Coordinates of N, CA and C in Angstrom, one line a residue:
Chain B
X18 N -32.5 11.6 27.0 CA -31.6 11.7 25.9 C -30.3 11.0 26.2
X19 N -29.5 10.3 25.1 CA -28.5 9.5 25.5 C -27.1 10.8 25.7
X20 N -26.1 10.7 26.0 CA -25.2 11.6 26.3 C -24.0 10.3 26.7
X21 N -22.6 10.7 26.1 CA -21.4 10.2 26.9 C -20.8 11.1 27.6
X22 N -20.0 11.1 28.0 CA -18.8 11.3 29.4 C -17.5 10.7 28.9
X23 N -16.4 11.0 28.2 CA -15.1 10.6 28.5 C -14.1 12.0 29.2
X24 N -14.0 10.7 30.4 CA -13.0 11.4 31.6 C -11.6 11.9 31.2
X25 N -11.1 12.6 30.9 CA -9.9 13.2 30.4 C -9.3 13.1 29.1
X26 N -9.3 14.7 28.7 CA -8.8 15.1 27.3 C -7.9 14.8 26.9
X27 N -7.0 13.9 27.7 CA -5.4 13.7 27.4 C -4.9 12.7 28.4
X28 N -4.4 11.4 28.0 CA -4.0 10.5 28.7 C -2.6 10.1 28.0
X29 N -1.8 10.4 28.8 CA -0.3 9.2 28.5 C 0.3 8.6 29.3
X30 N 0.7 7.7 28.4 CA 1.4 6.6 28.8 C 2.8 6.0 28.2
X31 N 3.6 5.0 29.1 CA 4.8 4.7 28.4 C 4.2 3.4 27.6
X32 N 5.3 3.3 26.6 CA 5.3 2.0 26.0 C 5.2 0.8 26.7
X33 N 4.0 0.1 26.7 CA 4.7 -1.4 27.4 C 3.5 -1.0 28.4
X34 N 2.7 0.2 28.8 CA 1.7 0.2 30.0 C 0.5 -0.1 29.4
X35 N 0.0 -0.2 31.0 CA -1.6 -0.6 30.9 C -2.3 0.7 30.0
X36 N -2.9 0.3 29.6 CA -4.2 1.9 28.4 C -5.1 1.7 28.9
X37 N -6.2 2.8 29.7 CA -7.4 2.9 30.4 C -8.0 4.3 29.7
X38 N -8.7 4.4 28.8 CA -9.6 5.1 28.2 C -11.0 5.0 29.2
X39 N -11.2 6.1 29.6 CA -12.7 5.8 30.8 C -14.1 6.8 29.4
X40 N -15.0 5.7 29.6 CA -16.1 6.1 29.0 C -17.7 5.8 29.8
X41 N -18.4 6.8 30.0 CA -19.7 6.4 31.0 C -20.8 7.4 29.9
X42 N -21.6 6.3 30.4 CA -23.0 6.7 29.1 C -24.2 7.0 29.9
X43 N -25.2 7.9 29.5 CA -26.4 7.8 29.9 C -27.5 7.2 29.3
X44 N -28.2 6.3 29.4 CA -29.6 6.0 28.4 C -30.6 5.1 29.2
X45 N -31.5 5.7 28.9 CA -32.5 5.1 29.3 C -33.2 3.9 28.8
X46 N -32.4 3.3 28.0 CA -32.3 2.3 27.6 C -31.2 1.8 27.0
X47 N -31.3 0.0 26.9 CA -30.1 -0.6 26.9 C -29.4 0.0 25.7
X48 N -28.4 0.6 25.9 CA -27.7 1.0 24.7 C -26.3 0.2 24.0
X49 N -26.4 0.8 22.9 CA -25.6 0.1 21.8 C -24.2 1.2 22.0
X50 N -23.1 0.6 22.0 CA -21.6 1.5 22.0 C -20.3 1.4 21.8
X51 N -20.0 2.4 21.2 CA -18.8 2.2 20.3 C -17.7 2.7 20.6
X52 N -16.6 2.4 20.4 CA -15.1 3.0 20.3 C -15.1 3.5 18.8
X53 N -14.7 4.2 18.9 CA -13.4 5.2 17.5 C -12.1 5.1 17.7
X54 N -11.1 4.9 17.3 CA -10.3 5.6 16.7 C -10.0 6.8 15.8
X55 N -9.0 7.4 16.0 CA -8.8 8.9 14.8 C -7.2 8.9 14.8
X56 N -6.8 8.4 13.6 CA -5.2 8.7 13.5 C -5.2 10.2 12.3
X57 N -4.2 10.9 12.8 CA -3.9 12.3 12.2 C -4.5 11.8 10.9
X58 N -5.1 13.1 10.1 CA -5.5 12.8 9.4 C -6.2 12.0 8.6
X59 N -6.6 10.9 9.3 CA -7.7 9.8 8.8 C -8.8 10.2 9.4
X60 N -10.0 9.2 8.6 CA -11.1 9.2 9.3 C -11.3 8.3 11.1
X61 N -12.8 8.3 10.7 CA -12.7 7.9 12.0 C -13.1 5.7 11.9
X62 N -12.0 5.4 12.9 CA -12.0 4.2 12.3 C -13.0 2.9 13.8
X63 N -13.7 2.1 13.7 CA -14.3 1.4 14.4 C -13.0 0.6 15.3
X64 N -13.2 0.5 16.5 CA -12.3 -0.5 17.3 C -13.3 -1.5 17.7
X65 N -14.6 -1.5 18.2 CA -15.5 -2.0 18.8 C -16.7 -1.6 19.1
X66 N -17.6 -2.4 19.0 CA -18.8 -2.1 19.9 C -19.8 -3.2 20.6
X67 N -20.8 -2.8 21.2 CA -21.2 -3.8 22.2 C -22.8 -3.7 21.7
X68 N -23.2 -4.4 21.7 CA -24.5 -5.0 20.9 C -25.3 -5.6 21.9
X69 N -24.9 -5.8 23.2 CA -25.5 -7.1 24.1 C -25.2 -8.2 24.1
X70 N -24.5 -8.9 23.2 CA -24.3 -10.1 23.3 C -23.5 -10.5 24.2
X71 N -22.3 -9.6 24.6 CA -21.5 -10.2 25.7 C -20.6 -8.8 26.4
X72 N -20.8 -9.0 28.1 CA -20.0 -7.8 28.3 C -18.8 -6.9 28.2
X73 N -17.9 -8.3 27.4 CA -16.3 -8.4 27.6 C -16.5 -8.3 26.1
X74 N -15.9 -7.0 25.4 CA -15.5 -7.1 23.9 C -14.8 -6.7 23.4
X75 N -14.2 -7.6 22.5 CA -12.7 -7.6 22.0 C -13.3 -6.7 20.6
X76 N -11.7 -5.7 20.5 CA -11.5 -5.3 19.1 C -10.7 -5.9 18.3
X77 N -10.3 -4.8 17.6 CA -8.7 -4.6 17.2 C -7.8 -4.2 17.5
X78 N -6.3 -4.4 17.0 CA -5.2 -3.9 17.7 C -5.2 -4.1 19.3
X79 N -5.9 -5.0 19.8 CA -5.5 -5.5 21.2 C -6.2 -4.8 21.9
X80 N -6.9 -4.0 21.7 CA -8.2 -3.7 23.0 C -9.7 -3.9 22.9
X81 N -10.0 -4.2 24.2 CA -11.0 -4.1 24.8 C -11.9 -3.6 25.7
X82 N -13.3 -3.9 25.7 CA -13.6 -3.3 26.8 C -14.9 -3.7 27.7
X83 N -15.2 -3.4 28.4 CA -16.2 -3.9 29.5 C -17.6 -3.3 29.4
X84 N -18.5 -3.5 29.2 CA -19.8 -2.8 29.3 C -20.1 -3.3 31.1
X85 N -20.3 -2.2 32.4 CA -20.8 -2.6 33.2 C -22.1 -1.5 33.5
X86 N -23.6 -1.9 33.5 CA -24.3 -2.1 33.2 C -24.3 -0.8 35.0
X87 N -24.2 -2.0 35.8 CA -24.7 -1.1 37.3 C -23.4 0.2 37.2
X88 N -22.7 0.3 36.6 CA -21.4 2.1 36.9 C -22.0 2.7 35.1
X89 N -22.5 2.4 34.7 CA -23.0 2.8 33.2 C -21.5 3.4 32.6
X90 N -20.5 2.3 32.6 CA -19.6 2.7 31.9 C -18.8 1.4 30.8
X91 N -18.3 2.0 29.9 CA -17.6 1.0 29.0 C -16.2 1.4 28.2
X92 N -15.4 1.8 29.5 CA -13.7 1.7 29.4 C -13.1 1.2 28.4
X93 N -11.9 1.6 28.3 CA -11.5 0.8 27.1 C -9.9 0.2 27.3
X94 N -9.7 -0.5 27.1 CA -8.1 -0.7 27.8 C -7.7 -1.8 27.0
X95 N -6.6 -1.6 27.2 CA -5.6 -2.3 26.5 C -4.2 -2.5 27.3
X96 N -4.1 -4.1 27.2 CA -2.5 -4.2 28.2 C -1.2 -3.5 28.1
X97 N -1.1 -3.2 26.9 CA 0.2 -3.0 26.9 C 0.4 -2.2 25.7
X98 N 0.5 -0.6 26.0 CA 0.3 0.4 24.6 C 1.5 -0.1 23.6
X99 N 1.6 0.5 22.8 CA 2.8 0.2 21.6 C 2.5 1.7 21.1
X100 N 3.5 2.1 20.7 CA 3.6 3.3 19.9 C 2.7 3.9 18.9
X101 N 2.4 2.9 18.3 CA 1.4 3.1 16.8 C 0.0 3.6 17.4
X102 N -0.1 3.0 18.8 CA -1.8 3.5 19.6 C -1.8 5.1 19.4
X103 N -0.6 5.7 19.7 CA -0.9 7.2 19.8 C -2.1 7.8 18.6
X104 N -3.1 8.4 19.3 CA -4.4 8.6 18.4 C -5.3 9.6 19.5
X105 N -6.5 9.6 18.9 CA -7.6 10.2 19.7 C -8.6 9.2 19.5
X106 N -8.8 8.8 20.5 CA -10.2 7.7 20.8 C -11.5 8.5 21.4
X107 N -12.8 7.8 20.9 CA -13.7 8.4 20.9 C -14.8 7.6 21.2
X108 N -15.7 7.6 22.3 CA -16.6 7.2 22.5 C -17.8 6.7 22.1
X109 N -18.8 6.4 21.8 CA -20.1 6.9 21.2 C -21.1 6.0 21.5
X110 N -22.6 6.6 21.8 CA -23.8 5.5 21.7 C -24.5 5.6 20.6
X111 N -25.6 4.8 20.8 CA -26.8 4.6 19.4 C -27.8 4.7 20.2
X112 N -28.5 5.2 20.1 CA -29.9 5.1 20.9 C -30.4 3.6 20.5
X113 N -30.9 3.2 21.1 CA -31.4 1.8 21.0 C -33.0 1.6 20.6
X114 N -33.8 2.8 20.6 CA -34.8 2.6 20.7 C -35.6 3.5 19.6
X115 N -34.6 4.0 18.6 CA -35.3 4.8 18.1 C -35.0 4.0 16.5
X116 N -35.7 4.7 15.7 CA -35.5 4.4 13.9 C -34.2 4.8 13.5
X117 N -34.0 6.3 13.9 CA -32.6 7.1 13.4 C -31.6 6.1 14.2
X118 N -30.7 6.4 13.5 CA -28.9 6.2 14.0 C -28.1 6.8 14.4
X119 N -29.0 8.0 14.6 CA -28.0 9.2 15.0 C -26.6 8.1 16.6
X120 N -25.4 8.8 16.2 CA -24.3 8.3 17.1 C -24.4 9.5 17.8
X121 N -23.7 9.6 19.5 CA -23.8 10.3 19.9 C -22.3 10.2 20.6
X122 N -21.7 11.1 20.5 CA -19.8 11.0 20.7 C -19.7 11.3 21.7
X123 N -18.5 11.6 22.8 CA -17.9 12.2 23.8 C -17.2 13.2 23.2
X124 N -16.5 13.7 24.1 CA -15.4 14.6 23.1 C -14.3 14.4 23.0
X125 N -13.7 13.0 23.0 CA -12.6 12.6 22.6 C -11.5 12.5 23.5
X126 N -10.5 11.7 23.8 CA -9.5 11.8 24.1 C -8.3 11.0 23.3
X127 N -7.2 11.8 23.9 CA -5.8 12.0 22.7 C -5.1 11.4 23.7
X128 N -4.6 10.1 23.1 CA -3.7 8.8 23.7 C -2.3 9.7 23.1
X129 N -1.4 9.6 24.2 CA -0.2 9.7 23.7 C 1.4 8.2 24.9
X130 N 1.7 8.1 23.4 CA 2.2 7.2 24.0 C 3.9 7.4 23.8
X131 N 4.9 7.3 25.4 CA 6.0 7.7 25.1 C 6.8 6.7 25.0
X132 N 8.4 6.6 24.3 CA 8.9 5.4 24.3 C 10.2 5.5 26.5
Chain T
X3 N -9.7 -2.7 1.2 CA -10.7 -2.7 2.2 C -11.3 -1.5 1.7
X4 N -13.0 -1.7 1.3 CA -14.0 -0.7 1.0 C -13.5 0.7 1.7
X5 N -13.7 1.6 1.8 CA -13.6 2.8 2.6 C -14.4 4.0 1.7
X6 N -14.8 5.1 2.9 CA -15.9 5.8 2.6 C -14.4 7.4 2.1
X7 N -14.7 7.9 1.0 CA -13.9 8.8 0.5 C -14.5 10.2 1.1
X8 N -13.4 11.3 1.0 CA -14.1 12.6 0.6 C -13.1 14.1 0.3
X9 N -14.4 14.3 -0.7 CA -13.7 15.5 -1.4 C -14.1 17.1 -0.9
X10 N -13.6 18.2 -1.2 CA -12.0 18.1 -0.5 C -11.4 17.9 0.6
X11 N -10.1 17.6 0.8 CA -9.6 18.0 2.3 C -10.3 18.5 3.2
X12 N -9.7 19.9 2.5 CA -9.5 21.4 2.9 C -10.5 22.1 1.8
X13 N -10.8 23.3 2.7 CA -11.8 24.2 2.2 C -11.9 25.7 3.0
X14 N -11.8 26.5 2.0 CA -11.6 27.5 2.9 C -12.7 28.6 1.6
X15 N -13.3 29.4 3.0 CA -14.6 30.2 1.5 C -14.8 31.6 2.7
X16 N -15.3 32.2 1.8 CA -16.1 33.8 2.8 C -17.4 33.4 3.2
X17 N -17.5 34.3 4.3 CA -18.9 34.0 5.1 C -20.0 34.4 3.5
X18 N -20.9 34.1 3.8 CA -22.0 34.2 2.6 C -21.7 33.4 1.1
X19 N -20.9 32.6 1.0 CA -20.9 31.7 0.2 C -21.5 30.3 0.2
X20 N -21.8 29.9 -0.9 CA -21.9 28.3 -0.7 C -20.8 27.5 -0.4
X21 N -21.2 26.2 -0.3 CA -20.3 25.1 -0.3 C -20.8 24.0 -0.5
X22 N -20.2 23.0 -1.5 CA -20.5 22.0 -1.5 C -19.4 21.2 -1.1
X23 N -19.7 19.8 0.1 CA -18.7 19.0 0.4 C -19.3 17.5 -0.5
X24 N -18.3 16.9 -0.5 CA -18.7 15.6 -1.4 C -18.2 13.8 -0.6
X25 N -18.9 13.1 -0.8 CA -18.6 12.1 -0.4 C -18.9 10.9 -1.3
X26 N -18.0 9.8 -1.0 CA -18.5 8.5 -1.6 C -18.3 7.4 -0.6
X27 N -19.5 7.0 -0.6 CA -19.6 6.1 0.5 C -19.4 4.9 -0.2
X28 N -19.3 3.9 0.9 CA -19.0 2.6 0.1 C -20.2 1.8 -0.5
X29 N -19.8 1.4 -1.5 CA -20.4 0.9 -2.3 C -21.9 0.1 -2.2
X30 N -22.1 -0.8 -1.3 CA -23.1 -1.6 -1.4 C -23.6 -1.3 0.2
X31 N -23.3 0.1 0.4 CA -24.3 0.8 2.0 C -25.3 1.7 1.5
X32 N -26.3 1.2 2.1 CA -27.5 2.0 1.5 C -27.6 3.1 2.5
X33 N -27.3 3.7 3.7 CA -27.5 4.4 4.4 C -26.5 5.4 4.8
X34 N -26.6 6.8 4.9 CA -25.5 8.0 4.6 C -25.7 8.5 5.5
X35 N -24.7 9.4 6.1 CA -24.7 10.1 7.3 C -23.8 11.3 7.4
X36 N -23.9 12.2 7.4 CA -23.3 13.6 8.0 C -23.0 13.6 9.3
X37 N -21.8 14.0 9.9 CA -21.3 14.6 11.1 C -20.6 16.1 11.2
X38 N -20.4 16.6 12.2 CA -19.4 17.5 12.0 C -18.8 17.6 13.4
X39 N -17.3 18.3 13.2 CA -16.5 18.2 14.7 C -15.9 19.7 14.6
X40 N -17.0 20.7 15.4 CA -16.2 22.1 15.6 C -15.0 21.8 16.9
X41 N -13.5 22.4 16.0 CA -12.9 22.6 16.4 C -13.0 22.6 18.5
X42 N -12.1 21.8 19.0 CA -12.3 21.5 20.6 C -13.8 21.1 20.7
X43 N -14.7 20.5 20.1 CA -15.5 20.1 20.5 C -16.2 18.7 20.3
X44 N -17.6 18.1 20.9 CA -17.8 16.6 20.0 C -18.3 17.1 19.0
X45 N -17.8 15.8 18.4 CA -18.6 15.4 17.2 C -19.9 15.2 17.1
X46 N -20.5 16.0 15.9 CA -22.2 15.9 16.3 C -22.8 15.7 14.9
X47 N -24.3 14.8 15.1 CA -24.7 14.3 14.2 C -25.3 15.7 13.6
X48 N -24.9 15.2 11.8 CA -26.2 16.4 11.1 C -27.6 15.6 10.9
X49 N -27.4 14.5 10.0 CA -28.4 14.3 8.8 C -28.0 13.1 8.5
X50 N -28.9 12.0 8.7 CA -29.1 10.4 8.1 C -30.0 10.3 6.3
X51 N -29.5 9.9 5.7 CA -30.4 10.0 4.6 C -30.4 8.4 3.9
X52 N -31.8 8.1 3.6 CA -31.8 6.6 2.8 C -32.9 6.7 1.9
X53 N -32.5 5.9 0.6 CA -33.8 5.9 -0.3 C -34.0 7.3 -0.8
X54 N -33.2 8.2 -1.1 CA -33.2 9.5 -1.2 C -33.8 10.7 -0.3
X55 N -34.0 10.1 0.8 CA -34.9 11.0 1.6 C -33.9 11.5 2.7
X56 N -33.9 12.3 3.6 CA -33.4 12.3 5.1 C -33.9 11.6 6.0
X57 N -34.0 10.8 6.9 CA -34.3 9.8 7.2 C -34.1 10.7 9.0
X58 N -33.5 11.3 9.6 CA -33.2 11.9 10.8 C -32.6 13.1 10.5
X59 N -33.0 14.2 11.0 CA -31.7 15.5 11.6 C -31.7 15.9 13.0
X60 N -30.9 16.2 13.2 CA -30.7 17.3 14.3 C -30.8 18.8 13.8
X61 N -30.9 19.3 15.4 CA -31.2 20.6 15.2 C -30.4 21.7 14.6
X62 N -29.4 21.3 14.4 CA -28.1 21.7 13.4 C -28.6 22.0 11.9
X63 N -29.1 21.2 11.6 CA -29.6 20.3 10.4 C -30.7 21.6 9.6
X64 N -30.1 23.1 9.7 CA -31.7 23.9 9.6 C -31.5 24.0 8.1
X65 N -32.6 24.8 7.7 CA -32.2 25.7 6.1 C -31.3 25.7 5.4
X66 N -30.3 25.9 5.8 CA -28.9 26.3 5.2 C -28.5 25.2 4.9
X67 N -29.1 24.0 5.5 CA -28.4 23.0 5.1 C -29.2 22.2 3.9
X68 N -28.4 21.4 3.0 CA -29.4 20.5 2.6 C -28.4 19.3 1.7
X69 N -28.8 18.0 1.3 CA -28.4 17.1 1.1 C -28.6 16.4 0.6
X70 N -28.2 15.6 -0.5 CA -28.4 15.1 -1.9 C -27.5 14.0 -2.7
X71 N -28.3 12.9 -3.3 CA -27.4 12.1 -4.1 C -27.5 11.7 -5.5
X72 N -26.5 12.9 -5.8 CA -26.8 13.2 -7.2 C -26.6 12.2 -8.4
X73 N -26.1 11.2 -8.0 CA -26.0 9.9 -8.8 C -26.0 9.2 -8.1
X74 N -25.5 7.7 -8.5 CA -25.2 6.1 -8.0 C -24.1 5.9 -7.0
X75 N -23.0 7.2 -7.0 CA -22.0 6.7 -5.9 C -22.0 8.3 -5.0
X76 N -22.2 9.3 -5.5 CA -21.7 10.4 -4.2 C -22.9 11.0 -3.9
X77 N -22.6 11.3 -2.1 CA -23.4 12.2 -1.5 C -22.8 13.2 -0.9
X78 N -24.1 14.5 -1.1 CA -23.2 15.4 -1.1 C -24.0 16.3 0.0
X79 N -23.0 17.5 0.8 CA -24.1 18.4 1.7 C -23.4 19.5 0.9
X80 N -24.7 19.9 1.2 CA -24.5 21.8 0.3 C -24.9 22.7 1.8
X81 N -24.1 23.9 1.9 CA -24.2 24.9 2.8 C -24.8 25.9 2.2
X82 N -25.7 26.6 2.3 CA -26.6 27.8 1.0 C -25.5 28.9 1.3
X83 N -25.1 29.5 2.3 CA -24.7 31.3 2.6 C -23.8 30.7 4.3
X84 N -22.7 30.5 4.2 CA -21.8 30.0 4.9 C -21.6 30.9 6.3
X85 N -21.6 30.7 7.9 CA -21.7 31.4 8.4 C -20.2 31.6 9.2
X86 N -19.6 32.1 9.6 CA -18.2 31.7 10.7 C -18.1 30.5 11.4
X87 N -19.7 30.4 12.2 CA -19.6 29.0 12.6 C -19.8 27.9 12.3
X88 N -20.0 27.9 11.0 CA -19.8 26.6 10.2 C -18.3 26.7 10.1
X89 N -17.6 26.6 10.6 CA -15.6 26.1 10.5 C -15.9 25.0 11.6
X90 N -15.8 24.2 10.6 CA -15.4 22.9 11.2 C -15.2 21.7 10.8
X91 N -14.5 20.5 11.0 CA -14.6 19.3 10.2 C -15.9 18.5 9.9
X92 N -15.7 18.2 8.6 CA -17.4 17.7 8.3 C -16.9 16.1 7.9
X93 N -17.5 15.1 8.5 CA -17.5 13.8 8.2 C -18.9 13.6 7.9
X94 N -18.4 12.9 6.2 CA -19.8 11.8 6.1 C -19.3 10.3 6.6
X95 N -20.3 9.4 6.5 CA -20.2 7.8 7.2 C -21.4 7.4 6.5
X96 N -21.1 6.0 6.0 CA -22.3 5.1 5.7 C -22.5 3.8 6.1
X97 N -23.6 3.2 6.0 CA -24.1 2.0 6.9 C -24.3 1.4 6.1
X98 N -24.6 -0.2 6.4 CA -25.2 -1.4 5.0 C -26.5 -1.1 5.9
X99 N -26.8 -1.1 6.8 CA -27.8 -1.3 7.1 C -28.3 -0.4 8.0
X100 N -30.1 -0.3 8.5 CA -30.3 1.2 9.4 C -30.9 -0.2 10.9
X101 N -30.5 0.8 12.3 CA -30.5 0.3 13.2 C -29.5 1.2 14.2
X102 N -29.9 1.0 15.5 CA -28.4 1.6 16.3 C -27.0 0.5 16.7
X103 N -27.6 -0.6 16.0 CA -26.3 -1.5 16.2 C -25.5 -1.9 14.9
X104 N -25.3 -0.9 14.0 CA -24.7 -0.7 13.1 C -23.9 -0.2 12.9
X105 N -22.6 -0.8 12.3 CA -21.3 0.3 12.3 C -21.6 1.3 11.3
X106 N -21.4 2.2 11.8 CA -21.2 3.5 10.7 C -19.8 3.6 10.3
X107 N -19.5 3.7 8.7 CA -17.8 3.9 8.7 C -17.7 5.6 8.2
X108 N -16.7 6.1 8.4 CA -16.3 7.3 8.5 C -15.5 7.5 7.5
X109 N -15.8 8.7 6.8 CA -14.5 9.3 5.8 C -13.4 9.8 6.6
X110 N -12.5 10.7 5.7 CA -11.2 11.3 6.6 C -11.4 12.8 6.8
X111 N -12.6 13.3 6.5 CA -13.3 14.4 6.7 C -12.9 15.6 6.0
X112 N -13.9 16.8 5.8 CA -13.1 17.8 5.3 C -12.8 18.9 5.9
X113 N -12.2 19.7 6.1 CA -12.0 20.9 7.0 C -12.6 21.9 6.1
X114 N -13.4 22.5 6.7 CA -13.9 23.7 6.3 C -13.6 25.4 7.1
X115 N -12.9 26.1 6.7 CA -13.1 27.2 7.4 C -13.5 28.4 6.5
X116 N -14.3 29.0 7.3 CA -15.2 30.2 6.9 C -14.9 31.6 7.0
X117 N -14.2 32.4 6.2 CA -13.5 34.0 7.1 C -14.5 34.9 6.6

């Protein structure tokens, strides 16, 4: 069964720093995976996801992240937070090998960013 | 920019009632999706539905639940007899297309609590 892992419920940072969102996946096959965003009160919004085609994947709003294959993880980072990032980011896979789509989440973590 | 709506917010009912929550997915996505986020926890899949069928559930997904598209634009999940632990945020999401390398977009969900 696929399952994520995001390492800490709560990460901050100052304005102007490195953003390191840690995400590690289980599957037993090559899986498909995404970032969320969640700004108060919105839905939940796509930053990224990795499909295979390339390990290094750019979103929006200036982050990225790495699919590394041998640590089964796909971090999320971003150079230099800005204020607006404060949100809750959220992990997720797709099974790769099945009909359904079921997504499968982490349990989130809440970027807070100070000036 | 298209986005997946939903009605209500907020929702607040007694244990043993119904509920119906409502959604409109975007327009030219043929594929619908239920989630829910109890309170401090992940986000978890209910119910994939396409072509009017369900198409996946989880084990969540029992009797009580069921789900329907009663015309051309909204999908809706009905709760039969509401339990305490059903309090929690319910997001639908829809896809143009079915696969695990598909974005699912997300409403802004609705909060449900059950006394």
């Amino acid at each position: 069964a696929q399952s994520v892992t995001q390492l800490g419920s709560h990460v901050s940072v100052s304005e102007g720093a490195l953003v390191l969102l840690r995400c590690n996946y289980s599957s037993s096959v090559p899986p498909y995976l995404f970032w969320y965003v969640q700004y108060p009160n919105q839905g939940l919004q796509l930053l990224l996801k990795y499909t295979s085609a390339a390990t290094l994947v750019k979103g929006i709003n200036g982050f990225e992240a790495e699919f590394k294959k041998s640590e089964t993880s796909f971090h999320l980072t971003k150079p230099s937070a800005h204020m607006s990032d404060a949100a809750e980011y959220f992990c997720a896979v797709s099974d790769g090998n099945q009909a359904g789509t079921a997504l499968i989440f982490g349990k989130g973590t809440t970027l807070s960013v100070s000036s | 920019e298209p986005e997946v709506t939903q009605t209500p917010s907020h929702q607040v009912t007694q244990m043993g009632q119904e509920v119906i929550l409502r959604c409109v997915p975007i327009s030219n996505h043929l594929y619908f999706y239920w989630y829910r986020q109890i309170l401090g926890q992940k986000v978890e899949f209910l119910v994939s539905f396409y072509n009017n069928e369900i198409s996946e559930k989880s084990e969540i997904f029992d009797d009580q639940f069921s789900v329907e598209r009663p015309d051309g634009s909204n999908f809706t999940l009905k709760i039969r007899s509401t339990k305490l632990e059903d309090s929690a945020m319910y997001f639908c999401a829809s896809s143009e297309g079915q696969g695990p390398q598909e974005t699912q977009y997300f409403g802004p969900g609705t909060r449900l609590l059950v006394l």
